[in-house]
PDB file of C-alpha atoms and ligand atoms in Angstrom:
ATOM      1  CA  MET A   1       0.280  -0.046   0.046  1.00 91.00           C
ATOM      2  CA  LYS A   2       0.960   3.433  -0.535  1.00 97.00           C
ATOM      3  CA  VAL A   3      -0.043   7.155  -1.384  1.00 98.00           C
ATOM      4  CA  VAL A   4       0.962   9.552  -3.750  1.00 98.00           C
ATOM      5  CA  VAL A   5       1.392  13.188  -2.422  1.00 98.00           C
ATOM      6  CA  GLY A   6       1.553  15.960  -4.810  1.00 98.00           C
ATOM      7  CA  HIS A   7       3.507  18.936  -2.736  1.00 98.00           C
ATOM      8  CA  LEU A   8       2.727  22.360  -4.646  1.00 98.00           C
ATOM      9  CA  TYR A   9       5.513  25.038  -4.548  1.00 98.00           C
ATOM     10  CA  PRO A  10       7.547  23.425  -1.850  1.00 97.00           C
ATOM     11  CA  ASP A  11      10.590  25.992  -2.228  1.00 96.00           C
ATOM     12  CA  TYR A  12       8.306  29.157  -2.438  1.00 96.00           C
ATOM     13  CA  LEU A  13       5.448  28.391   0.305  1.00 97.00           C
ATOM     14  CA  ASN A  14       6.874  27.014   3.239  1.00 92.00           C
ATOM     15  CA  ILE A  15       7.159  29.215   6.481  1.00 89.00           C
ATOM     16  CA  TYR A  16       6.516  28.204   9.996  1.00 81.00           C
ATOM     17  CA  ALA A  17       7.927  24.543   9.290  1.00 81.00           C
ATOM     18  CA  ASP A  18       4.726  23.859   6.922  1.00 87.00           C
ATOM     19  CA  ARG A  19       6.942  21.138   5.306  1.00 93.00           C
ATOM     20  CA  GLY A  20       6.733  19.541   8.680  1.00 95.00           C
ATOM     21  CA  ASN A  21       3.394  18.340   7.933  1.00 97.00           C
ATOM     22  CA  MET A  22       4.647  16.169   5.143  1.00 97.00           C
ATOM     23  CA  ALA A  23       7.357  14.686   7.657  1.00 97.00           C
ATOM     24  CA  VAL A  24       4.517  13.622   9.987  1.00 98.00           C
ATOM     25  CA  LEU A  25       2.200  11.931   7.184  1.00 98.00           C
ATOM     26  CA  GLU A  26       5.331   9.940   5.823  1.00 98.00           C
ATOM     27  CA  ARG A  27       5.927   8.877   9.304  1.00 98.00           C
ATOM     28  CA  ARG A  28       2.635   7.929  10.315  1.00 98.00           C
ATOM     29  CA  ALA A  29       2.345   6.306   6.822  1.00 98.00           C
ATOM     30  CA  ALA A  30       5.709   4.305   7.562  1.00 98.00           C
ATOM     31  CA  TRP A  31       4.839   3.565  11.184  1.00 98.00           C
ATOM     32  CA  ARG A  32       1.863   1.537   9.299  1.00 97.00           C
ATOM     33  CA  GLY A  33       3.895   0.128   6.599  1.00 98.00           C
ATOM     34  CA  ILE A  34       2.353   2.157   4.062  1.00 98.00           C
ATOM     35  CA  GLY A  35       4.311   3.861   1.439  1.00 98.00           C
ATOM     36  CA  PHE A  36       4.766   7.611   0.804  1.00 98.00           C
ATOM     37  CA  ASP A  37       5.643   8.629  -2.696  1.00 98.00           C
ATOM     38  CA  TRP A  38       6.111  12.422  -2.369  1.00 98.00           C
ATOM     39  CA  ARG A  39       6.278  14.516  -5.461  1.00 97.00           C
ATOM     40  CA  ALA A  40       7.055  18.302  -5.729  1.00 97.00           C
ATOM     41  CA  ILE A  41       5.175  20.193  -7.986  1.00 98.00           C
ATOM     42  CA  GLY A  42       6.674  23.509  -9.154  1.00 98.00           C
ATOM     43  CA  ILE A  43       5.929  26.370 -11.118  1.00 98.00           C
ATOM     44  CA  GLY A  44       5.062  24.999 -15.126  1.00 97.00           C
ATOM     45  CA  ASP A  45       5.116  21.208 -13.578  1.00 97.00           C
ATOM     46  CA  SER A  46       2.322  19.134 -14.971  1.00 94.00           C
ATOM     47  CA  LEU A  47      -0.570  17.858 -12.135  1.00 95.00           C
ATOM     48  CA  LEU A  48      -2.516  15.097 -13.803  1.00 94.00           C
ATOM     49  CA  VAL A  49      -6.262  14.845 -12.313  1.00 95.00           C
ATOM     50  CA  GLY A  50      -6.270  11.427 -10.108  1.00 95.00           C
ATOM     51  CA  GLU A  51      -2.226  11.137 -10.295  1.00 97.00           C
ATOM     52  CA  HIS A  52      -2.181  12.384  -6.553  1.00 98.00           C
ATOM     53  CA  ASP A  53      -4.296  10.930  -3.576  1.00 98.00           C
ATOM     54  CA  LEU A  54      -3.084  14.021  -1.156  1.00 98.00           C
ATOM     55  CA  LEU A  55      -2.131  17.439  -2.315  1.00 98.00           C
ATOM     56  CA  TYR A  56      -0.500  19.833   0.061  1.00 98.00           C
ATOM     57  CA  VAL A  57       0.310  23.591  -0.124  1.00 98.00           C
ATOM     58  CA  GLY A  58       1.941  25.633   2.468  1.00 97.00           C
ATOM     59  CA  GLY A  59       2.169  29.257   3.532  1.00 97.00           C
ATOM     60  CA  GLY A  60       4.181  32.277   2.570  1.00 96.00           C
ATOM     61  CA  GLN A  61       4.840  35.666   2.378  1.00 95.00           C
ATOM     62  CA  ASP A  62       3.090  38.382   0.136  1.00 96.00           C
ATOM     63  CA  ARG A  63       5.909  38.437  -2.250  1.00 96.00           C
ATOM     64  CA  GLU A  64       6.174  34.166  -2.491  1.00 97.00           C
ATOM     65  CA  GLN A  65       2.356  34.169  -2.987  1.00 97.00           C
ATOM     66  CA  ALA A  66       2.488  36.561  -5.890  1.00 97.00           C
ATOM     67  CA  LEU A  67       5.333  34.437  -7.592  1.00 98.00           C
ATOM     68  CA  VAL A  68       3.321  31.477  -7.562  1.00 98.00           C
ATOM     69  CA  ALA A  69      -0.421  32.762  -7.770  1.00 98.00           C
ATOM     70  CA  PRO A  70      -0.492  32.920 -11.711  1.00 98.00           C
ATOM     71  CA  ASP A  71       0.336  29.245 -12.064  1.00 98.00           C
ATOM     72  CA  LEU A  72      -1.756  27.890  -9.071  1.00 98.00           C
ATOM     73  CA  ALA A  73      -4.859  29.973 -10.721  1.00 98.00           C
ATOM     74  CA  ALA A  74      -4.181  28.136 -13.779  1.00 98.00           C
ATOM     75  CA  ARG A  75      -4.871  24.896 -12.135  1.00 98.00           C
ATOM     76  CA  GLY A  76      -8.003  25.823 -10.716  1.00 98.00           C
ATOM     77  CA  GLU A  77      -9.879  23.442 -13.008  1.00 97.00           C
ATOM     78  CA  ALA A  78      -7.672  20.435 -12.571  1.00 97.00           C
ATOM     79  CA  LEU A  79      -7.900  20.904  -8.585  1.00 98.00           C
ATOM     80  CA  ARG A  80     -11.807  21.083  -8.768  1.00 97.00           C
ATOM     81  CA  GLU A  81     -11.839  17.869 -10.716  1.00 97.00           C
ATOM     82  CA  ALA A  82      -9.231  16.223  -8.612  1.00 98.00           C
ATOM     83  CA  VAL A  83     -11.280  16.923  -5.440  1.00 98.00           C
ATOM     84  CA  GLU A  84     -14.283  15.955  -7.075  1.00 97.00           C
ATOM     85  CA  ALA A  85     -12.371  12.478  -7.975  1.00 97.00           C
ATOM     86  CA  GLY A  86     -11.647  12.193  -4.302  1.00 97.00           C
ATOM     87  CA  THR A  87      -8.102  13.749  -3.894  1.00 98.00           C
ATOM     88  CA  ALA A  88      -7.615  14.873  -0.553  1.00 98.00           C
ATOM     89  CA  VAL A  89      -6.260  18.322   0.127  1.00 98.00           C
ATOM     90  CA  LEU A  90      -4.621  20.389   2.809  1.00 98.00           C
ATOM     91  CA  ALA A  91      -3.802  23.906   2.185  1.00 98.00           C
ATOM     92  CA  VAL A  92      -2.117  26.221   4.866  1.00 98.00           C
ATOM     93  CA  CYS A  93      -2.360  30.003   5.250  1.00 98.00           C
ATOM     94  CA  GLY A  94      -1.002  31.604   1.912  1.00 98.00           C
ATOM     95  CA  GLY A  95      -1.830  28.068   0.140  1.00 98.00           C
ATOM     96  CA  TYR A  96      -5.351  28.485   1.500  1.00 98.00           C
ATOM     97  CA  GLN A  97      -5.633  32.277   0.511  1.00 98.00           C
ATOM     98  CA  LEU A  98      -4.828  31.102  -3.143  1.00 98.00           C
ATOM     99  CA  LEU A  99      -6.986  28.146  -3.514  1.00 98.00           C
ATOM    100  CA  GLY A 100      -9.556  30.645  -2.903  1.00 98.00           C
ATOM    101  CA  ARG A 101     -10.953  33.274  -5.922  1.00 98.00           C
ATOM    102  CA  PHE A 102      -8.284  36.190  -5.182  1.00 98.00           C
ATOM    103  CA  TYR A 103      -5.972  37.649  -2.514  1.00 98.00           C
ATOM    104  CA  ARG A 104      -6.043  41.241  -2.079  1.00 98.00           C
ATOM    105  CA  ASP A 105      -2.398  41.658  -0.438  1.00 94.00           C
ATOM    106  CA  ARG A 106      -1.307  44.601   1.508  1.00 90.00           C
ATOM    107  CA  ALA A 107      -0.287  46.687  -1.277  1.00 90.00           C
ATOM    108  CA  GLY A 108      -3.744  46.631  -2.969  1.00 93.00           C
ATOM    109  CA  GLU A 109      -2.295  44.081  -5.456  1.00 96.00           C
ATOM    110  CA  GLU A 110      -5.014  41.485  -6.267  1.00 98.00           C
ATOM    111  CA  LEU A 111      -3.551  37.806  -6.809  1.00 98.00           C
ATOM    112  CA  PRO A 112      -5.471  35.493  -8.533  1.00 98.00           C
ATOM    113  CA  GLY A 113      -6.470  32.496  -6.920  1.00 98.00           C
ATOM    114  CA  ALA A 114      -7.416  28.990  -8.075  1.00 98.00           C
ATOM    115  CA  GLY A 115     -11.092  29.015  -7.084  1.00 98.00           C
ATOM    116  CA  LEU A 116     -11.318  26.006  -5.358  1.00 98.00           C
ATOM    117  CA  PHE A 117     -12.675  27.174  -2.174  1.00 98.00           C
ATOM    118  CA  PRO A 118     -15.536  29.533  -2.044  1.00 98.00           C
ATOM    119  CA  LEU A 119     -14.056  32.484  -0.414  1.00 98.00           C
ATOM    120  CA  HIS A 120     -11.902  35.363  -1.022  1.00 98.00           C
ATOM    121  CA  THR A 121      -9.129  37.257   1.087  1.00 98.00           C
ATOM    122  CA  ILE A 122      -8.398  40.787   1.589  1.00 98.00           C
ATOM    123  CA  ALA A 123      -5.298  41.964   3.754  1.00 98.00           C
ATOM    124  CA  GLY A 124      -5.983  44.122   6.535  1.00 96.00           C
ATOM    125  CA  GLU A 125      -3.651  46.577   8.232  1.00 92.00           C
ATOM    126  CA  ARG A 126      -2.806  44.430  11.460  1.00 93.00           C
ATOM    127  CA  ARG A 127      -1.615  40.866  11.324  1.00 95.00           C
ATOM    128  CA  MET A 128      -3.538  38.330  13.321  1.00 96.00           C
ATOM    129  CA  ILE A 129      -0.780  36.341  15.399  1.00 95.00           C
ATOM    130  CA  GLY A 130      -0.564  33.855  17.865  1.00 96.00           C
ATOM    131  CA  ASP A 131      -1.835  30.395  19.419  1.00 96.00           C
ATOM    132  CA  VAL A 132      -5.235  29.192  18.188  1.00 97.00           C
ATOM    133  CA  LEU A 133      -7.975  26.549  19.158  1.00 97.00           C
ATOM    134  CA  LEU A 134     -10.720  25.350  17.389  1.00 98.00           C
ATOM    135  CA  GLU A 135     -13.320  22.998  17.402  1.00 97.00           C
ATOM    136  CA  CYS A 136     -14.456  21.135  14.877  1.00 97.00           C
ATOM    137  CA  GLU A 137     -17.267  18.439  13.824  1.00 96.00           C
ATOM    138  CA  LEU A 138     -15.784  16.972  10.469  1.00 95.00           C
ATOM    139  CA  GLU A 139     -17.822  13.956  11.243  1.00 92.00           C
ATOM    140  CA  PRO A 140     -21.481  14.043  12.880  1.00 93.00           C
ATOM    141  CA  GLY A 141     -21.460  13.801  16.454  1.00 93.00           C
ATOM    142  CA  GLU A 142     -17.490  13.750  16.505  1.00 94.00           C
ATOM    143  CA  ARG A 143     -16.213  16.988  18.056  1.00 95.00           C
ATOM    144  CA  ARG A 144     -12.490  17.714  18.142  1.00 97.00           C
ATOM    145  CA  THR A 145     -10.389  20.329  18.751  1.00 98.00           C
ATOM    146  CA  VAL A 146      -7.468  21.550  16.598  1.00 98.00           C
ATOM    147  CA  ALA A 147      -4.774  23.594  17.983  1.00 98.00           C
ATOM    148  CA  GLY A 148      -1.906  25.851  15.875  1.00 97.00           C
ATOM    149  CA  PHE A 149      -0.472  29.235  15.574  1.00 96.00           C
ATOM    150  CA  GLU A 150      -1.385  32.158  13.097  1.00 97.00           C
ATOM    151  CA  ASN A 151       0.292  34.786  11.560  1.00 97.00           C
ATOM    152  CA  HIS A 152      -1.618  36.490   8.602  1.00 97.00           C
ATOM    153  CA  ALA A 153      -2.623  40.000   7.107  1.00 97.00           C
ATOM    154  CA  GLY A 154      -5.408  38.506   5.186  1.00 98.00           C
ATOM    155  CA  ARG A 155      -8.938  38.722   6.211  1.00 98.00           C
ATOM    156  CA  THR A 156     -10.878  35.427   4.604  1.00 98.00           C
ATOM    157  CA  ILE A 157     -14.469  35.708   3.847  1.00 98.00           C
ATOM    158  CA  LEU A 158     -16.395  32.814   3.243  1.00 98.00           C
ATOM    159  CA  ASP A 159     -19.448  32.771   0.561  1.00 98.00           C
ATOM    160  CA  ALA A 160     -22.785  32.145   2.124  1.00 98.00           C
ATOM    161  CA  GLY A 161     -23.242  28.409   2.886  1.00 97.00           C
ATOM    162  CA  ALA A 162     -19.544  27.649   2.877  1.00 98.00           C
ATOM    163  CA  GLU A 163     -18.486  25.282   5.168  1.00 98.00           C
ATOM    164  CA  PRO A 164     -15.561  26.254   7.776  1.00 98.00           C
ATOM    165  CA  LEU A 165     -13.238  23.974   9.111  1.00 98.00           C
ATOM    166  CA  GLY A 166     -13.983  24.798  12.610  1.00 98.00           C
ATOM    167  CA  LYS A 167     -15.678  27.526  15.355  1.00 97.00           C
ATOM    168  CA  VAL A 168     -12.639  29.348  16.975  1.00 97.00           C
ATOM    169  CA  VAL A 169     -12.611  28.989  20.670  1.00 96.00           C
ATOM    170  CA  ALA A 170      -9.487  31.169  20.916  1.00 96.00           C
ATOM    171  CA  GLY A 171      -7.599  33.228  18.137  1.00 96.00           C
ATOM    172  CA  PHE A 172      -8.637  35.202  15.212  1.00 96.00           C
ATOM    173  CA  GLY A 173      -9.096  32.575  12.490  1.00 97.00           C
ATOM    174  CA  ASN A 174     -10.407  33.557   9.107  1.00 98.00           C
ATOM    175  CA  ASP A 175     -11.086  37.437   9.896  1.00 97.00           C
ATOM    176  CA  GLY A 176     -11.167  37.915  13.496  1.00 95.00           C
ATOM    177  CA  GLU A 177     -15.078  38.423  13.602  1.00 95.00           C
ATOM    178  CA  SER A 178     -16.817  35.619  12.237  1.00 97.00           C
ATOM    179  CA  GLY A 179     -15.604  33.378  14.803  1.00 97.00           C
ATOM    180  CA  PHE A 180     -14.746  30.679  12.239  1.00 98.00           C
ATOM    181  CA  GLU A 181     -11.660  29.300  10.801  1.00 98.00           C
ATOM    182  CA  GLY A 182     -10.724  27.460   7.667  1.00 98.00           C
ATOM    183  CA  CYS A 183     -12.869  25.937   4.806  1.00 98.00           C
ATOM    184  CA  ARG A 184     -13.740  22.656   3.893  1.00 98.00           C
ATOM    185  CA  LEU A 185     -14.805  21.388   0.474  1.00 98.00           C
ATOM    186  CA  GLY A 186     -15.346  17.872  -0.082  1.00 96.00           C
ATOM    187  CA  ARG A 187     -11.924  16.175   1.216  1.00 98.00           C
ATOM    188  CA  ALA A 188     -10.324  19.556   0.902  1.00 98.00           C
ATOM    189  CA  LEU A 189      -9.411  21.537   3.917  1.00 98.00           C
ATOM    190  CA  GLY A 190      -8.113  25.137   4.166  1.00 98.00           C
ATOM    191  CA  THR A 191      -6.764  26.705   7.287  1.00 98.00           C
ATOM    192  CA  TYR A 192      -4.682  29.427   8.832  1.00 98.00           C
ATOM    193  CA  LEU A 193      -3.029  27.150  11.127  1.00 98.00           C
ATOM    194  CA  HIS A 194       0.764  26.923  11.193  1.00 95.00           C
ATOM    195  CA  GLY A 195       3.049  24.877  13.668  1.00 91.00           C
ATOM    196  CA  PRO A 196       3.187  22.941  11.724  1.00 93.00           C
ATOM    197  CA  LEU A 197      -0.405  21.866  12.134  1.00 97.00           C
ATOM    198  CA  LEU A 198      -0.252  18.207  12.009  1.00 98.00           C
ATOM    199  CA  PRO A 199       2.210  17.300  14.827  1.00 97.00           C
ATOM    200  CA  ARG A 200      -0.021  18.632  17.380  1.00 97.00           C
ATOM    201  CA  ASN A 201      -3.363  17.198  15.719  1.00 98.00           C
ATOM    202  CA  PRO A 202      -2.634  13.616  14.701  1.00 98.00           C
ATOM    203  CA  TRP A 203      -6.004  12.681  14.242  1.00 97.00           C
ATOM    204  CA  LEU A 204      -6.544  15.243  11.399  1.00 98.00           C
ATOM    205  CA  ALA A 205      -3.231  13.716  10.011  1.00 98.00           C
ATOM    206  CA  ASP A 206      -4.811  10.244  10.258  1.00 98.00           C
ATOM    207  CA  ARG A 207      -7.878  11.505   8.707  1.00 98.00           C
ATOM    208  CA  LEU A 208      -6.140  12.904   5.660  1.00 98.00           C
ATOM    209  CA  LEU A 209      -4.012   9.676   5.430  1.00 98.00           C
ATOM    210  CA  ALA A 210      -7.249   7.439   5.355  1.00 98.00           C
ATOM    211  CA  GLN A 211      -8.561   9.740   2.706  1.00 98.00           C
ATOM    212  CA  ALA A 212      -5.471   9.446   0.484  1.00 98.00           C
ATOM    213  CA  LEU A 213      -5.576   5.505   0.699  1.00 98.00           C
ATOM    214  CA  ALA A 214      -9.541   5.577  -0.037  1.00 98.00           C
ATOM    215  CA  HIS A 215      -8.448   7.550  -2.987  1.00 98.00           C
ATOM    216  CA  ARG A 216      -5.936   5.245  -3.987  1.00 97.00           C
ATOM    217  CA  SER A 217      -7.916   2.140  -3.473  1.00 96.00           C
ATOM    218  CA  GLY A 218     -11.005   3.323  -4.626  1.00 94.00           C
ATOM    219  CA  GLY A 219     -12.788   2.221  -1.785  1.00 92.00           C
ATOM    220  CA  GLU A 220     -14.177   2.991   1.687  1.00 94.00           C
ATOM    221  CA  LEU A 221     -12.204   5.193   4.339  1.00 95.00           C
ATOM    222  CA  PRO A 222      -9.843   2.211   5.789  1.00 96.00           C
ATOM    223  CA  GLU A 223      -9.407   1.974   9.833  1.00 95.00           C
ATOM    224  CA  LEU A 224      -5.759   2.722  10.436  1.00 97.00           C
ATOM    225  CA  ALA A 225      -3.917   1.197  13.108  1.00 97.00           C
ATOM    226  CA  PRO A 226      -3.770   3.403  16.456  1.00 97.00           C
ATOM    227  CA  LEU A 227      -0.373   4.882  17.523  1.00 98.00           C
ATOM    228  CA  GLU A 228       1.141   5.664  20.605  1.00 97.00           C
ATOM    229  CA  ASP A 229       0.557   9.586  20.407  1.00 98.00           C
ATOM    230  CA  GLY A 230       1.499  10.622  23.969  1.00 97.00           C
ATOM    231  CA  LEU A 231       4.184  13.152  22.730  1.00 97.00           C
ATOM    232  CA  GLU A 232       1.212  14.409  20.263  1.00 98.00           C
ATOM    233  CA  ALA A 233      -1.132  14.779  22.991  1.00 98.00           C
ATOM    234  CA  ALA A 234       1.220  16.757  25.031  1.00 98.00           C
ATOM    235  CA  ALA A 235       1.880  19.110  22.383  1.00 97.00           C
ATOM    236  CA  HIS A 236      -1.789  19.561  21.563  1.00 98.00           C
ATOM    237  CA  ARG A 237      -2.157  20.356  25.476  1.00 98.00           C
ATOM    238  CA  VAL A 238       0.305  22.933  25.531  1.00 97.00           C
ATOM    239  CA  SER A 239      -0.736  24.572  22.182  1.00 97.00           C
ATOM    240  CA  ALA A 240      -4.042  24.488  23.262  1.00 97.00           C
ATOM    241  CA  GLY A 241      -3.063  26.090  26.927  1.00 96.00           C
ATOM    242  CA  ARG A 242      -1.299  28.968  25.006  1.00 96.00           C
ATOM    243  CA  ALA A 243      -4.214  29.814  23.107  1.00 96.00           C
ATOM    244  CA  ARG A 244      -6.909  29.927  25.805  1.00 94.00           C
ATOM    245  CA  ALA A 245      -4.426  32.043  27.740  1.00 92.00           C
ATOM    246  CA  ARG A 246      -4.269  34.613  25.185  1.00 81.00           C
ATOM    247  CA  GLY A 247      -7.849  34.767  23.961  1.00 67.00           C
ATOM    248  CA  GLY A 248      -8.570  36.275  20.980  1.00 56.00           C
ATOM    249  CA  ARG A 249      -7.858  40.023  20.839  1.00 53.00           C
ATOM    250  CA  PHE A 250      -5.312  42.207  19.098  1.00 50.00           C
TER     251      PHE A 250
HETATM  252  N1  LIG B   1       0.864  36.126   3.253  1.00 58.76           N
HETATM  253  C1  LIG B   1      -0.353  36.101   3.717  1.00 58.76           C
HETATM  254  C2  LIG B   1      -0.880  36.887   4.779  1.00 58.76           C
HETATM  255  O1  LIG B   1      -0.109  37.857   5.548  1.00 58.76           O
HETATM  256  C3  LIG B   1      -0.032  34.851   4.223  1.00 58.76           C
HETATM  257  C4  LIG B   1       0.783  34.546   5.488  1.00 58.76           C
HETATM  258  C5  LIG B   1       1.101  33.134   5.839  1.00 58.76           C
HETATM  259  O2  LIG B   1       1.101  32.227   4.868  1.00 58.76           O
HETATM  260  N2  LIG B   1       1.603  32.972   6.843  1.00 58.76           N
HETATM  261  O3  LIG B   1      -1.760  37.050   5.122  1.00 58.76           O
END
């Protein structure tokens, strides 16, 4: 068993150790005897619909986003088809913004987006920085928390009816006002949470891994063997504690 993972622009969009999310997925796959075929997708590289079981894109400064935005925007159709066909997606911060319709950066420059997520983003004056805690329910009745770190000028506005990743318990989230964070569309997740995100939220890593395996097999979500996550649970507790201590004010 193996999963094929496409990492969009690893050289441009990688801050706050976002690349660490790949390392976590690779390890959690290996500990279960699952192969992890990591493939970088750079500017101008091909992206065939269905080739990847999981697509990942990290965060970045406005400057790096401007360098990749036209290339990513041109992949909008392929990304929509891939997600419709069951490919899982994790997009973090700057990558998350560019999977919406557009990101208007602090200079007022409008960067085109891929239009996968039903949202747009406009940079504000003050950055939203600090630890974040979310409550989410990705499966009916299954309440979970997600802990991470945010640092963004962008205020992301979800379209009416769009699904957020979760409710903000502490922190700013999408715009510091709506009380929501991130966006989800099928197996595609977008979030502002760095950290990296997955080491302190192993259940989310396993969810993405199971979805990637289901895409590869064309079948149901497999049950993954449980792992000893004591360290991950401690990291989650510390991160959640910092977020609660900070609340959500500028
Ligand atoms: N440059 C974007 C912003 O400031 C995204 C930042 C990031 O990826 N951390 O909002």
